[in-house]
Amino acid sequence: MPVKQDQQSGPVLSLGFSPCPNDTFIFDALIHGRVDCGFGFREQLEDVETLNRMALESVLDVSKVSYHLLGHILKDYLLLRSGGALGRGCGPLVVARGQVDPATLAGKRVALPGRYTTAALLLRLFNPTLTDFIYLPFHEIMAAVADGSVAAGVIIHESRFTYQEYGLSKVVDLGEWWERETGHPIPLGGIAAKRSLGRDALLRLEQGLADSVEYAFAHPGAARPYIRAHSQEMSDAVCDAHIGLYVNDFSRGLGVEGEAAVRLLLGRAAAAGIVPSWQEPLLIS
């Protein structure tokens, strides 16, 4: 792993990711020059749906995006094998007030954390008859469910650890459903990079991300100030749980299993008419 101390080198690329602890944990070493892939980075931290919409407009050179959104941008971007969120036991949850049978949600309004989130895609694959959606920032969904503004909501990120504080109950774990239905881990978000950067640059980026993940695992305390600077409302315990849930071996590299899961998700989304079919290579060859 090429390691540098707190400096950047080479051309500067725009890089978008969320302020959530899993992303700041993963990107800390890359952003702060503790690993070197020949680029400097100008980071832009935004919620996932803002990043999705920026990618739709090709604003950023490299960005964390929802796997749902990836299906809409493959003409201009491809997927890097490292740095993403994919795993088991980490899927979005549908929550409601009291015990609710998922079948009773037909015809009722459900809050989603963004039109292009993987959470929205999974719900549509789980129950294609649901059509009445409202899109809210992820951190507003639990309150909307609790006050009766919506019948149910799909929650992501740290909301998985706090929804019971709002008096809410789990209706269905969409990750568990996906794993049971397919046998595959659930792809949540990946790192997309512009094809126009060229193969050599893309390979260096992919390796740099893998090195950044390895550095974070090897030096977990190094990223703590960066994580806390962007998650001040979370306790250390919630931050650590968040990282433990979403950062794993698939963040180092998708591997055969991870790649198969991504292709299956996008294939099912295309078959359902939710994303376009694509001809371009998904990954760097």
GROMACS .gro file of C-alpha atoms in nm:
model
  285
    1MET     CA    1   0.000   0.000   0.000
    2PRO     CA    2   0.162   0.329  -0.104
    3VAL     CA    3   0.141   0.556   0.200
    4LYS     CA    4   0.193   0.931   0.221
    5GLN     CA    5   0.152   1.157   0.519
    6ASP     CA    6  -0.120   1.423   0.499
    7GLN     CA    7  -0.057   1.548   0.148
    8GLN     CA    8  -0.211   1.512  -0.195
    9SER     CA    9  -0.043   1.462  -0.529
   10GLY     CA   10  -0.121   1.483  -0.896
   11PRO     CA   11  -0.429   1.616  -1.075
   12VAL     CA   12  -0.726   1.706  -0.854
   13LEU     CA   13  -1.053   1.519  -0.908
   14SER     CA   14  -1.394   1.604  -0.766
   15LEU     CA   15  -1.512   1.330  -0.530
   16GLY     CA   16  -1.856   1.303  -0.372
   17PHE     CA   17  -1.962   1.091  -0.078
   18SER     CA   18  -2.196   1.115   0.218
   19PRO     CA   19  -2.113   1.248   0.566
   20CYS     CA   20  -2.220   0.914   0.715
   21PRO     CA   21  -1.957   0.739   0.929
   22ASN     CA   22  -1.906   0.450   0.687
   23ASP     CA   23  -1.810   0.687   0.404
   24THR     CA   24  -1.589   0.919   0.609
   25PHE     CA   25  -1.418   0.608   0.753
   26ILE     CA   26  -1.353   0.473   0.403
   27PHE     CA   27  -1.244   0.798   0.236
   28ASP     CA   28  -1.043   0.959   0.516
   29ALA     CA   29  -0.703   0.819   0.414
   30LEU     CA   30  -0.761   0.896   0.046
   31ILE     CA   31  -0.878   1.253   0.109
   32HIS     CA   32  -0.599   1.334   0.350
   33GLY     CA   33  -0.317   1.185   0.145
   34ARG     CA   34  -0.238   0.896   0.378
   35VAL     CA   35  -0.251   0.672   0.074
   36ASP     CA   36  -0.147   0.782  -0.273
   37CYS     CA   37  -0.301   0.690  -0.607
   38GLY     CA   38  -0.156   0.981  -0.803
   39PHE     CA   39  -0.452   1.216  -0.759
   40GLY     CA   40  -0.559   1.488  -0.520
   41PHE     CA   41  -0.925   1.520  -0.434
   42ARG     CA   42  -1.173   1.799  -0.381
   43GLU     CA   43  -1.437   1.633  -0.168
   44GLN     CA   44  -1.805   1.721  -0.164
   45LEU     CA   45  -2.011   1.569   0.115
   46GLU     CA   46  -2.384   1.541   0.045
   47ASP     CA   47  -2.674   1.315   0.132
   48VAL     CA   48  -2.709   1.014  -0.095
   49GLU     CA   49  -2.997   1.145  -0.306
   50THR     CA   50  -2.815   1.473  -0.373
   51LEU     CA   51  -2.516   1.271  -0.489
   52ASN     CA   52  -2.744   1.061  -0.708
   53ARG     CA   53  -2.885   1.370  -0.878
   54MET     CA   54  -2.540   1.518  -0.924
   55ALA     CA   55  -2.429   1.197  -1.094
   56LEU     CA   56  -2.731   1.214  -1.323
   57GLU     CA   57  -2.596   1.552  -1.436
   58SER     CA   58  -2.235   1.423  -1.457
   59VAL     CA   59  -2.120   1.688  -1.208
   60LEU     CA   60  -1.853   1.488  -1.024
   61ASP     CA   61  -1.556   1.290  -1.153
   62VAL     CA   62  -1.604   1.022  -0.887
   63SER     CA   63  -1.900   0.972  -0.656
   64LYS     CA   64  -2.067   0.738  -0.415
   65VAL     CA   65  -2.408   0.657  -0.566
   66SER     CA   66  -2.695   0.425  -0.495
   67TYR     CA   67  -2.684   0.105  -0.698
   68HIS     CA   68  -3.033   0.195  -0.819
   69LEU     CA   69  -2.897   0.520  -0.964
   70LEU     CA   70  -2.601   0.339  -1.119
   71GLY     CA   71  -2.844   0.176  -1.360
   72HIS     CA   72  -2.929   0.522  -1.497
   73ILE     CA   73  -2.574   0.652  -1.553
   74LEU     CA   74  -2.380   0.364  -1.707
   75LYS     CA   75  -2.337   0.550  -2.034
   76ASP     CA   76  -2.107   0.802  -1.862
   77TYR     CA   77  -1.985   0.622  -1.549
   78LEU     CA   78  -1.864   0.277  -1.453
   79LEU     CA   79  -1.840   0.104  -1.118
   80LEU     CA   80  -1.519   0.084  -0.916
   81ARG     CA   81  -1.477  -0.246  -0.733
   82SER     CA   82  -1.372  -0.091  -0.401
   83GLY     CA   83  -1.511   0.161  -0.154
   84GLY     CA   84  -1.878   0.068  -0.166
   85ALA     CA   85  -2.144  -0.068   0.068
   86LEU     CA   86  -2.263  -0.422   0.003
   87GLY     CA   87  -2.328  -0.697   0.251
   88ARG     CA   88  -2.566  -0.908   0.451
   89GLY     CA   89  -2.791  -0.797   0.733
   90CYS     CA   90  -2.761  -0.431   0.633
   91GLY     CA   91  -3.062  -0.366   0.410
   92PRO     CA   92  -3.322  -0.089   0.437
   93LEU     CA   93  -3.613  -0.140   0.678
   94VAL     CA   94  -3.980  -0.065   0.623
   95VAL     CA   95  -4.119   0.074   0.950
   96ALA     CA   96  -4.464   0.177   1.069
   97ARG     CA   97  -4.657   0.259   1.385
   98GLY     CA   98  -4.756  -0.064   1.556
   99GLN     CA   99  -4.754  -0.409   1.402
  100VAL     CA  100  -4.844  -0.384   1.032
  101ASP     CA  101  -4.886  -0.659   0.774
  102PRO     CA  102  -4.691  -0.557   0.458
  103ALA     CA  103  -4.992  -0.658   0.246
  104THR     CA  104  -5.202  -0.384   0.407
  105LEU     CA  105  -4.977  -0.107   0.268
  106ALA     CA  106  -5.135  -0.134  -0.078
  107GLY     CA  107  -5.289   0.202  -0.170
  108LYS     CA  108  -5.124   0.381   0.123
  109ARG     CA  109  -4.854   0.646   0.118
  110VAL     CA  110  -4.500   0.534   0.192
  111ALA     CA  111  -4.204   0.766   0.255
  112LEU     CA  112  -3.881   0.690   0.068
  113PRO     CA  113  -3.534   0.843   0.118
  114GLY     CA  114  -3.505   0.953  -0.245
  115ARG     CA  115  -3.634   0.851  -0.587
  116TYR     CA  116  -3.304   0.694  -0.694
  117THR     CA  117  -3.201   0.522  -0.371
  118THR     CA  118  -3.153   0.147  -0.358
  119ALA     CA  119  -3.412   0.152  -0.079
  120ALA     CA  120  -3.671   0.279  -0.329
  121LEU     CA  121  -3.569   0.016  -0.583
  122LEU     CA  122  -3.591  -0.267  -0.332
  123LEU     CA  123  -3.937  -0.164  -0.217
  124ARG     CA  124  -4.060  -0.153  -0.577
  125LEU     CA  125  -3.913  -0.497  -0.645
  126PHE     CA  126  -4.058  -0.632  -0.320
  127ASN     CA  127  -4.410  -0.504  -0.396
  128PRO     CA  128  -4.463  -0.361  -0.748
  129THR     CA  129  -4.822  -0.265  -0.660
  130LEU     CA  130  -4.709   0.013  -0.426
  131THR     CA  131  -4.725   0.342  -0.613
  132ASP     CA  132  -4.804   0.622  -0.364
  133PHE     CA  133  -4.465   0.751  -0.257
  134ILE     CA  134  -4.337   1.068  -0.098
  135TYR     CA  135  -3.964   1.142  -0.106
  136LEU     CA  136  -3.807   1.285   0.210
  137PRO     CA  137  -3.453   1.331   0.343
  138PHE     CA  138  -3.371   1.007   0.521
  139HIS     CA  139  -3.347   1.173   0.862
  140GLU     CA  140  -3.705   1.307   0.835
  141ILE     CA  141  -3.877   0.977   0.757
  142MET     CA  142  -3.912   0.839   1.109
  143ALA     CA  143  -4.084   1.155   1.233
  144ALA     CA  144  -4.323   1.149   0.935
  145VAL     CA  145  -4.421   0.791   1.014
  146ALA     CA  146  -4.452   0.864   1.385
  147ASP     CA  147  -4.685   1.163   1.335
  148GLY     CA  148  -4.907   0.980   1.086
  149SER     CA  149  -4.811   1.184   0.780
  150VAL     CA  150  -4.741   0.854   0.602
  151ALA     CA  151  -4.849   0.497   0.664
  152ALA     CA  152  -4.494   0.363   0.652
  153GLY     CA  153  -4.141   0.463   0.564
  154VAL     CA  154  -3.825   0.302   0.436
  155ILE     CA  155  -3.528   0.388   0.656
  156ILE     CA  156  -3.154   0.368   0.592
  157HIS     CA  157  -2.824   0.463   0.755
  158GLU     CA  158  -2.822   0.518   1.131
  159SER     CA  159  -3.203   0.519   1.140
  160ARG     CA  160  -3.175   0.140   1.164
  161PHE     CA  161  -3.042   0.187   1.517
  162THR     CA  162  -3.288   0.451   1.640
  163TYR     CA  163  -3.634   0.387   1.489
  164GLN     CA  164  -3.766   0.221   1.806
  165GLU     CA  165  -3.707   0.549   1.992
  166TYR     CA  166  -3.987   0.692   1.772
  167GLY     CA  167  -4.227   0.416   1.879
  168LEU     CA  168  -4.199   0.247   1.541
  169SER     CA  169  -4.195  -0.122   1.450
  170LYS     CA  170  -4.026  -0.310   1.169
  171VAL     CA  171  -4.265  -0.420   0.894
  172VAL     CA  172  -4.010  -0.589   0.670
  173ASP     CA  173  -3.633  -0.596   0.634
  174LEU     CA  174  -3.578  -0.549   0.261
  175GLY     CA  175  -3.225  -0.678   0.287
  176GLU     CA  176  -3.340  -1.001   0.449
  177TRP     CA  177  -3.607  -1.033   0.180
  178TRP     CA  178  -3.347  -0.987  -0.095
  179GLU     CA  179  -3.107  -1.238   0.062
  180ARG     CA  180  -3.385  -1.495   0.108
  181GLU     CA  181  -3.517  -1.434  -0.244
  182THR     CA  182  -3.182  -1.445  -0.425
  183GLY     CA  183  -2.919  -1.591  -0.194
  184HIS     CA  184  -2.701  -1.287  -0.266
  185PRO     CA  185  -2.579  -1.005  -0.040
  186ILE     CA  186  -2.755  -0.674  -0.092
  187PRO     CA  187  -2.578  -0.403  -0.296
  188LEU     CA  188  -2.657  -0.064  -0.142
  189GLY     CA  189  -2.413   0.194  -0.277
  190GLY     CA  190  -2.103   0.188  -0.492
  191ILE     CA  191  -1.838   0.423  -0.626
  192ALA     CA  192  -1.897   0.545  -0.980
  193ALA     CA  193  -1.621   0.711  -1.185
  194LYS     CA  194  -1.640   0.881  -1.523
  195ARG     CA  195  -1.543   0.655  -1.812
  196SER     CA  196  -1.376   0.954  -1.975
  197LEU     CA  197  -1.100   0.946  -1.712
  198GLY     CA  198  -0.949   0.652  -1.899
  199ARG     CA  199  -0.851   0.301  -1.798
  200ASP     CA  200  -0.519   0.385  -1.631
  201ALA     CA  201  -0.672   0.653  -1.409
  202LEU     CA  202  -0.969   0.433  -1.325
  203LEU     CA  203  -0.745   0.145  -1.221
  204ARG     CA  204  -0.540   0.379  -1.000
  205LEU     CA  205  -0.858   0.513  -0.842
  206GLU     CA  206  -0.986   0.163  -0.778
  207GLN     CA  207  -0.659   0.065  -0.610
  208GLY     CA  208  -0.646   0.391  -0.416
  209LEU     CA  209  -0.989   0.325  -0.272
  210ALA     CA  210  -0.891  -0.028  -0.175
  211ASP     CA  211  -0.577   0.111  -0.007
  212SER     CA  212  -0.786   0.371   0.177
  213VAL     CA  213  -1.014   0.099   0.315
  214GLU     CA  214  -0.714  -0.109   0.421
  215TYR     CA  215  -0.558   0.192   0.593
  216ALA     CA  216  -0.882   0.262   0.778
  217PHE     CA  217  -0.902  -0.095   0.905
  218ALA     CA  218  -0.534  -0.094   1.005
  219HIS     CA  219  -0.551   0.249   1.175
  220PRO     CA  220  -0.911   0.287   1.296
  221GLY     CA  221  -0.829   0.583   1.518
  222ALA     CA  222  -0.685   0.790   1.233
  223ALA     CA  223  -1.025   0.858   1.078
  224ARG     CA  224  -1.200   0.941   1.407
  225PRO     CA  225  -1.165   1.323   1.389
  226TYR     CA  226  -1.297   1.329   1.030
  227ILE     CA  227  -1.585   1.096   1.120
  228ARG     CA  228  -1.682   1.301   1.427
  229ALA     CA  229  -1.661   1.630   1.236
  230HIS     CA  230  -1.944   1.509   1.012
  231SER     CA  231  -2.152   1.309   1.261
  232GLN     CA  232  -2.175   1.533   1.563
  233GLU     CA  233  -2.533   1.431   1.642
  234MET     CA  234  -2.438   1.063   1.674
  235SER     CA  235  -2.286   0.894   1.975
  236ASP     CA  236  -1.957   0.710   1.932
  237ALA     CA  237  -2.147   0.384   1.979
  238VAL     CA  238  -2.385   0.460   1.692
  239CYS     CA  239  -2.093   0.570   1.471
  240ASP     CA  240  -1.909   0.247   1.542
  241ALA     CA  241  -2.220   0.038   1.481
  242HIS     CA  242  -2.277   0.221   1.154
  243ILE     CA  243  -1.924   0.150   1.035
  244GLY     CA  244  -1.943  -0.211   1.149
  245LEU     CA  245  -2.265  -0.265   0.956
  246TYR     CA  246  -2.169  -0.108   0.624
  247VAL     CA  247  -1.790  -0.148   0.592
  248ASN     CA  248  -1.667  -0.502   0.531
  249ASP     CA  249  -1.463  -0.717   0.293
  250PHE     CA  250  -1.686  -0.611   0.004
  251SER     CA  251  -1.565  -0.254   0.068
  252ARG     CA  252  -1.212  -0.378  -0.003
  253GLY     CA  253  -1.329  -0.530  -0.329
  254LEU     CA  254  -1.651  -0.670  -0.474
  255GLY     CA  255  -1.503  -1.003  -0.574
  256VAL     CA  256  -1.700  -1.260  -0.769
  257GLU     CA  257  -1.983  -1.273  -0.514
  258GLY     CA  258  -2.027  -0.898  -0.495
  259GLU     CA  259  -2.015  -0.848  -0.869
  260ALA     CA  260  -2.278  -1.118  -0.919
  261ALA     CA  261  -2.506  -0.947  -0.665
  262VAL     CA  262  -2.473  -0.611  -0.843
  263ARG     CA  263  -2.543  -0.760  -1.184
  264LEU     CA  264  -2.848  -0.943  -1.051
  265LEU     CA  265  -2.991  -0.631  -0.886
  266LEU     CA  266  -2.944  -0.418  -1.197
  267GLY     CA  267  -3.074  -0.698  -1.416
  268ARG     CA  268  -3.392  -0.730  -1.213
  269ALA     CA  269  -3.436  -0.354  -1.211
  270ALA     CA  270  -3.399  -0.344  -1.590
  271ALA     CA  271  -3.641  -0.636  -1.635
  272ALA     CA  272  -3.896  -0.449  -1.425
  273GLY     CA  273  -3.852  -0.136  -1.637
  274ILE     CA  274  -3.715   0.063  -1.343
  275VAL     CA  275  -3.372   0.128  -1.500
  276PRO     CA  276  -3.266   0.113  -1.866
  277SER     CA  277  -3.095  -0.194  -2.004
  278TRP     CA  278  -2.728  -0.128  -2.073
  279GLN     CA  279  -2.459  -0.243  -2.316
  280GLU     CA  280  -2.155  -0.071  -2.167
  281PRO     CA  281  -1.907  -0.265  -1.950
  282LEU     CA  282  -2.006  -0.237  -1.584
  283LEU     CA  283  -1.651  -0.257  -1.447
  284ILE     CA  284  -1.296  -0.179  -1.559
  285SER     CA  285  -1.165  -0.469  -1.763
   0.00000   0.00000   0.00000
